[in-house]
Amino acid sequence: MKIQIEKMFKSLEKNENSILENFDDILQNVKPLSSKQLYQLPVLIKELSHQLTDERSSRHNGYMNQTVMLTAYSRYFMWWNLFRLTNLFRGFPKNCFDNLKDNDYCLDLGSGPLTIPVALWLSRPELRKKKLTWYCTDISQTALSLGEEIFLSVVAKTLDNENENIEPWKIIRVKGELGTEIRNKASFVTCANMFNELYYDTAKPLEEQAKKYTNTLISYATEKSLILVVEPAFPRSSRFISLTRDALIRKKFSIVSPCPHSKECCMDGRRGGKWCHFVLNTDFAPKKLHKLSDKAGLPKDRASLSFVFAQNFENSQNNLQNEELKIRVVSDLIKLPQNATGRYACSKLGLTLVKSNFANSKKFDSG
């Protein structure tokens, strides 16, 4: 059988990677910190990390309006999210954004400091040439304001290396939560790390929540649209993503990524079962970000996420021939009998095992 390897994660080009490597310099130009504040930054990052994880029940919903917390978020968590998302977006199919045209509207829900628009600008050069308008919604106007400054600074850095006459996307900041009305339907609806904050402390079934939120996403979208949902990589989020995937398929959406099929999810995050998520090696993450992580007592050798990317229109790139069997690797390396190794994967056959030897195991990394 002929094997064609298509990796999920791909690194940025040299110029864009340099911008990501020095993202702290961009932030220092946008919102300068004193030497004392920079010294205290690791402590603030550690404190916010606790509020986002084991102490989240006591966290105030408007924490992004607090200057100290927003500083810690943008200088650490946003940086790591940009590393994850740029590598993910670079790996999306080459022509997956062909439906986006000049003067189209896009919507980023729970945008915070505009992490998704910044990541897309860095990772998909073909989109920079399109005159797009982004509605960026969040309950924190402070975060949105900072995000627009960051976005324009990143745009300026990339355009320094461009010969073409390219204008930045238009940003419309909208203060509000999910469900807030926008004036125009969006051809591309996105959200990252938002839904886990909405369903975290509710007693309602996750199935009900996923169906409701999917309908809300679709209500914002045009008749032909793209929808992207990214969540942190832990079992409950993975379960939510799987349920969102099912809801999108029922609404006649097809899956662009990561799924190699539209059948029932075989790693749907049910209790006691396997859950779909992808792990990115951080060896190539910015060195200064690693250094900051170590100072904060949060060293990171893996960056992970769960996501679904869907469309509700025909695209020839997704029409597989019957004889093709596509599989998506969804696990770390596991030991098998007789000194063999392998990884779990999904395919239209269901849960699949990819066997490999030590020499070629790196070819079949997560994703």
PDB file of C-alpha atoms in Angstrom, residues 163-303:
ATOM      1  CA  ASN A 163       6.360  44.186  -1.898  1.00  0.00           C
ATOM      2  CA  GLU A 164       2.623  44.215  -2.608  1.00  0.00           C
ATOM      3  CA  ASN A 165       0.172  46.909  -1.579  1.00  0.00           C
ATOM      4  CA  ILE A 166      -1.666  45.087   1.219  1.00  0.00           C
ATOM      5  CA  GLU A 167      -3.964  46.655   3.785  1.00  0.00           C
ATOM      6  CA  PRO A 168      -4.721  45.171   7.221  1.00  0.00           C
ATOM      7  CA  TRP A 169      -8.115  43.578   7.755  1.00  0.00           C
ATOM      8  CA  LYS A 170     -10.736  45.873   9.206  1.00  0.00           C
ATOM      9  CA  ILE A 171     -11.401  45.128  12.881  1.00  0.00           C
ATOM     10  CA  ILE A 172     -14.798  45.868  14.424  1.00  0.00           C
ATOM     11  CA  ARG A 173     -14.681  45.439  18.203  1.00  0.00           C
ATOM     12  CA  VAL A 174     -17.939  44.252  19.740  1.00  0.00           C
ATOM     13  CA  LYS A 175     -18.317  44.128  23.512  1.00  0.00           C
ATOM     14  CA  GLY A 176     -20.668  41.280  24.359  1.00  0.00           C
ATOM     15  CA  GLU A 177     -21.046  37.605  25.103  1.00  0.00           C
ATOM     16  CA  LEU A 178     -22.048  34.712  22.853  1.00  0.00           C
ATOM     17  CA  GLY A 179     -25.366  35.586  21.230  1.00  0.00           C
ATOM     18  CA  THR A 180     -24.626  39.295  20.877  1.00  0.00           C
ATOM     19  CA  GLU A 181     -26.046  40.507  17.569  1.00  0.00           C
ATOM     20  CA  ILE A 182     -23.780  41.566  14.719  1.00  0.00           C
ATOM     21  CA  ARG A 183     -24.875  43.490  11.655  1.00  0.00           C
ATOM     22  CA  ASN A 184     -23.672  41.138   8.889  1.00  0.00           C
ATOM     23  CA  LYS A 185     -23.545  37.371   8.482  1.00  0.00           C
ATOM     24  CA  ALA A 186     -20.037  35.873   8.539  1.00  0.00           C
ATOM     25  CA  SER A 187     -18.411  33.647   5.927  1.00  0.00           C
ATOM     26  CA  PHE A 188     -15.961  32.417   8.582  1.00  0.00           C
ATOM     27  CA  VAL A 189     -16.936  31.919  12.237  1.00  0.00           C
ATOM     28  CA  THR A 190     -14.193  31.103  14.754  1.00  0.00           C
ATOM     29  CA  CYS A 191     -13.696  30.716  18.485  1.00  0.00           C
ATOM     30  CA  ALA A 192     -10.842  29.383  20.595  1.00  0.00           C
ATOM     31  CA  ASN A 193     -10.782  28.426  24.280  1.00  0.00           C
ATOM     32  CA  MET A 194     -14.210  29.949  24.860  1.00  0.00           C
ATOM     33  CA  PHE A 195     -16.799  27.225  25.286  1.00  0.00           C
ATOM     34  CA  ASN A 196     -15.047  25.462  28.186  1.00  0.00           C
ATOM     35  CA  GLU A 197     -15.628  28.619  30.245  1.00  0.00           C
ATOM     36  CA  LEU A 198     -19.355  28.532  29.391  1.00  0.00           C
ATOM     37  CA  TYR A 199     -20.132  24.894  30.174  1.00  0.00           C
ATOM     38  CA  TYR A 200     -17.661  24.532  33.057  1.00  0.00           C
ATOM     39  CA  ASP A 201     -20.019  25.327  35.924  1.00  0.00           C
ATOM     40  CA  THR A 202     -23.388  24.325  34.466  1.00  0.00           C
ATOM     41  CA  ALA A 203     -25.373  21.241  35.450  1.00  0.00           C
ATOM     42  CA  LYS A 204     -26.960  20.978  32.003  1.00  0.00           C
ATOM     43  CA  PRO A 205     -25.974  17.925  29.903  1.00  0.00           C
ATOM     44  CA  LEU A 206     -23.004  18.548  27.631  1.00  0.00           C
ATOM     45  CA  GLU A 207     -24.991  17.125  24.705  1.00  0.00           C
ATOM     46  CA  GLU A 208     -27.616  19.836  25.171  1.00  0.00           C
ATOM     47  CA  GLN A 209     -24.971  22.540  25.468  1.00  0.00           C
ATOM     48  CA  ALA A 210     -23.109  21.455  22.334  1.00  0.00           C
ATOM     49  CA  LYS A 211     -26.302  21.398  20.267  1.00  0.00           C
ATOM     50  CA  LYS A 212     -27.362  24.845  21.519  1.00  0.00           C
ATOM     51  CA  TYR A 213     -23.954  26.422  20.929  1.00  0.00           C
ATOM     52  CA  THR A 214     -23.628  24.879  17.471  1.00  0.00           C
ATOM     53  CA  ASN A 215     -26.973  26.382  16.482  1.00  0.00           C
ATOM     54  CA  THR A 216     -25.729  29.749  17.737  1.00  0.00           C
ATOM     55  CA  LEU A 217     -22.552  29.487  15.639  1.00  0.00           C
ATOM     56  CA  ILE A 218     -24.592  28.616  12.549  1.00  0.00           C
ATOM     57  CA  SER A 219     -26.976  31.522  13.190  1.00  0.00           C
ATOM     58  CA  TYR A 220     -24.048  33.902  12.664  1.00  0.00           C
ATOM     59  CA  ALA A 221     -22.951  32.257   9.404  1.00  0.00           C
ATOM     60  CA  THR A 222     -23.731  32.816   5.739  1.00  0.00           C
ATOM     61  CA  GLU A 223     -25.277  30.079   3.586  1.00  0.00           C
ATOM     62  CA  LYS A 224     -21.772  29.033   2.522  1.00  0.00           C
ATOM     63  CA  SER A 225     -19.435  29.308   5.461  1.00  0.00           C
ATOM     64  CA  LEU A 226     -16.532  27.928   7.451  1.00  0.00           C
ATOM     65  CA  ILE A 227     -16.757  27.219  11.195  1.00  0.00           C
ATOM     66  CA  LEU A 228     -13.732  26.586  13.417  1.00  0.00           C
ATOM     67  CA  VAL A 229     -13.908  25.655  17.113  1.00  0.00           C
ATOM     68  CA  VAL A 230     -10.720  25.106  19.141  1.00  0.00           C
ATOM     69  CA  GLU A 231     -10.697  24.013  22.789  1.00  0.00           C
ATOM     70  CA  PRO A 232      -8.089  22.978  25.378  1.00  0.00           C
ATOM     71  CA  ALA A 233      -7.022  19.350  25.259  1.00  0.00           C
ATOM     72  CA  PHE A 234      -8.673  17.530  28.131  1.00  0.00           C
ATOM     73  CA  PRO A 235     -11.397  14.845  28.072  1.00  0.00           C
ATOM     74  CA  ARG A 236     -14.442  17.061  28.710  1.00  0.00           C
ATOM     75  CA  SER A 237     -13.380  19.551  26.018  1.00  0.00           C
ATOM     76  CA  SER A 238     -12.719  16.702  23.628  1.00  0.00           C
ATOM     77  CA  ARG A 239     -16.187  15.356  24.346  1.00  0.00           C
ATOM     78  CA  PHE A 240     -17.647  18.794  23.621  1.00  0.00           C
ATOM     79  CA  ILE A 241     -15.732  19.009  20.325  1.00  0.00           C
ATOM     80  CA  SER A 242     -16.977  15.551  19.305  1.00  0.00           C
ATOM     81  CA  LEU A 243     -20.574  16.551  20.069  1.00  0.00           C
ATOM     82  CA  THR A 244     -20.121  19.822  18.160  1.00  0.00           C
ATOM     83  CA  ARG A 245     -18.765  17.839  15.224  1.00  0.00           C
ATOM     84  CA  ASP A 246     -21.854  15.594  15.265  1.00  0.00           C
ATOM     85  CA  ALA A 247     -24.151  18.627  15.445  1.00  0.00           C
ATOM     86  CA  LEU A 248     -22.390  20.274  12.490  1.00  0.00           C
ATOM     87  CA  ILE A 249     -22.637  17.103  10.394  1.00  0.00           C
ATOM     88  CA  ARG A 250     -26.378  16.907  11.152  1.00  0.00           C
ATOM     89  CA  LYS A 251     -26.630  20.456   9.811  1.00  0.00           C
ATOM     90  CA  LYS A 252     -25.053  19.304   6.515  1.00  0.00           C
ATOM     91  CA  PHE A 253     -21.535  20.537   7.251  1.00  0.00           C
ATOM     92  CA  SER A 254     -18.550  18.485   6.103  1.00  0.00           C
ATOM     93  CA  ILE A 255     -15.349  18.205   8.112  1.00  0.00           C
ATOM     94  CA  VAL A 256     -12.274  19.927   6.696  1.00  0.00           C
ATOM     95  CA  SER A 257     -10.000  18.884   9.583  1.00  0.00           C
ATOM     96  CA  PRO A 258      -8.974  16.866  11.554  1.00  0.00           C
ATOM     97  CA  CYS A 259     -11.348  14.006  10.700  1.00  0.00           C
ATOM     98  CA  PRO A 260     -10.618  11.776   7.690  1.00  0.00           C
ATOM     99  CA  HIS A 261     -14.317  10.785   7.548  1.00  0.00           C
ATOM    100  CA  SER A 262     -17.810  11.939   8.512  1.00  0.00           C
ATOM    101  CA  LYS A 263     -18.881   8.789  10.308  1.00  0.00           C
ATOM    102  CA  GLU A 264     -19.348   8.428  14.057  1.00  0.00           C
ATOM    103  CA  CYS A 265     -16.397   9.651  16.122  1.00  0.00           C
ATOM    104  CA  CYS A 266     -14.440   6.709  17.491  1.00  0.00           C
ATOM    105  CA  MET A 267     -12.606   8.811  20.100  1.00  0.00           C
ATOM    106  CA  ASP A 268     -15.522  10.851  21.392  1.00  0.00           C
ATOM    107  CA  GLY A 269     -14.375  11.433  24.969  1.00  0.00           C
ATOM    108  CA  ARG A 270     -17.057   9.359  26.668  1.00  0.00           C
ATOM    109  CA  ARG A 271     -16.194   8.445  30.225  1.00  0.00           C
ATOM    110  CA  GLY A 272     -13.580   5.705  30.267  1.00  0.00           C
ATOM    111  CA  GLY A 273     -12.990   5.947  26.506  1.00  0.00           C
ATOM    112  CA  LYS A 274     -10.393   7.553  24.302  1.00  0.00           C
ATOM    113  CA  TRP A 275     -10.578  11.259  23.546  1.00  0.00           C
ATOM    114  CA  CYS A 276      -9.476  13.069  20.397  1.00  0.00           C
ATOM    115  CA  HIS A 277      -6.732  15.636  20.866  1.00  0.00           C
ATOM    116  CA  PHE A 278      -3.448  16.494  19.207  1.00  0.00           C
ATOM    117  CA  VAL A 279      -0.031  17.149  20.681  1.00  0.00           C
ATOM    118  CA  LEU A 280       2.531  19.530  19.220  1.00  0.00           C
ATOM    119  CA  ASN A 281       6.178  19.143  20.133  1.00  0.00           C
ATOM    120  CA  THR A 282       7.444  22.404  21.652  1.00  0.00           C
ATOM    121  CA  ASP A 283      11.100  21.982  20.684  1.00  0.00           C
ATOM    122  CA  PHE A 284      10.606  24.702  18.061  1.00  0.00           C
ATOM    123  CA  ALA A 285       8.617  27.074  20.264  1.00  0.00           C
ATOM    124  CA  PRO A 286      10.226  30.490  20.880  1.00  0.00           C
ATOM    125  CA  LYS A 287      13.253  30.176  23.147  1.00  0.00           C
ATOM    126  CA  LYS A 288      12.289  33.301  25.082  1.00  0.00           C
ATOM    127  CA  LEU A 289       8.857  31.809  25.715  1.00  0.00           C
ATOM    128  CA  HIS A 290      10.449  28.634  27.088  1.00  0.00           C
ATOM    129  CA  LYS A 291      12.641  30.767  29.332  1.00  0.00           C
ATOM    130  CA  LEU A 292       9.622  32.693  30.629  1.00  0.00           C
ATOM    131  CA  SER A 293       7.755  29.420  31.211  1.00  0.00           C
ATOM    132  CA  ASP A 294      10.637  28.071  33.277  1.00  0.00           C
ATOM    133  CA  LYS A 295      10.767  31.253  35.367  1.00  0.00           C
ATOM    134  CA  ALA A 296       7.033  30.944  36.054  1.00  0.00           C
ATOM    135  CA  GLY A 297       7.477  27.323  37.119  1.00  0.00           C
ATOM    136  CA  LEU A 298       5.422  26.151  34.149  1.00  0.00           C
ATOM    137  CA  PRO A 299       7.863  24.338  31.845  1.00  0.00           C
ATOM    138  CA  LYS A 300       6.175  23.029  28.730  1.00  0.00           C
ATOM    139  CA  ASP A 301       7.423  20.244  26.480  1.00  0.00           C
ATOM    140  CA  ARG A 302       4.045  19.615  24.829  1.00  0.00           C
ATOM    141  CA  ALA A 303       1.352  21.919  23.482  1.00  0.00           C
TER     142      ALA A 303
END
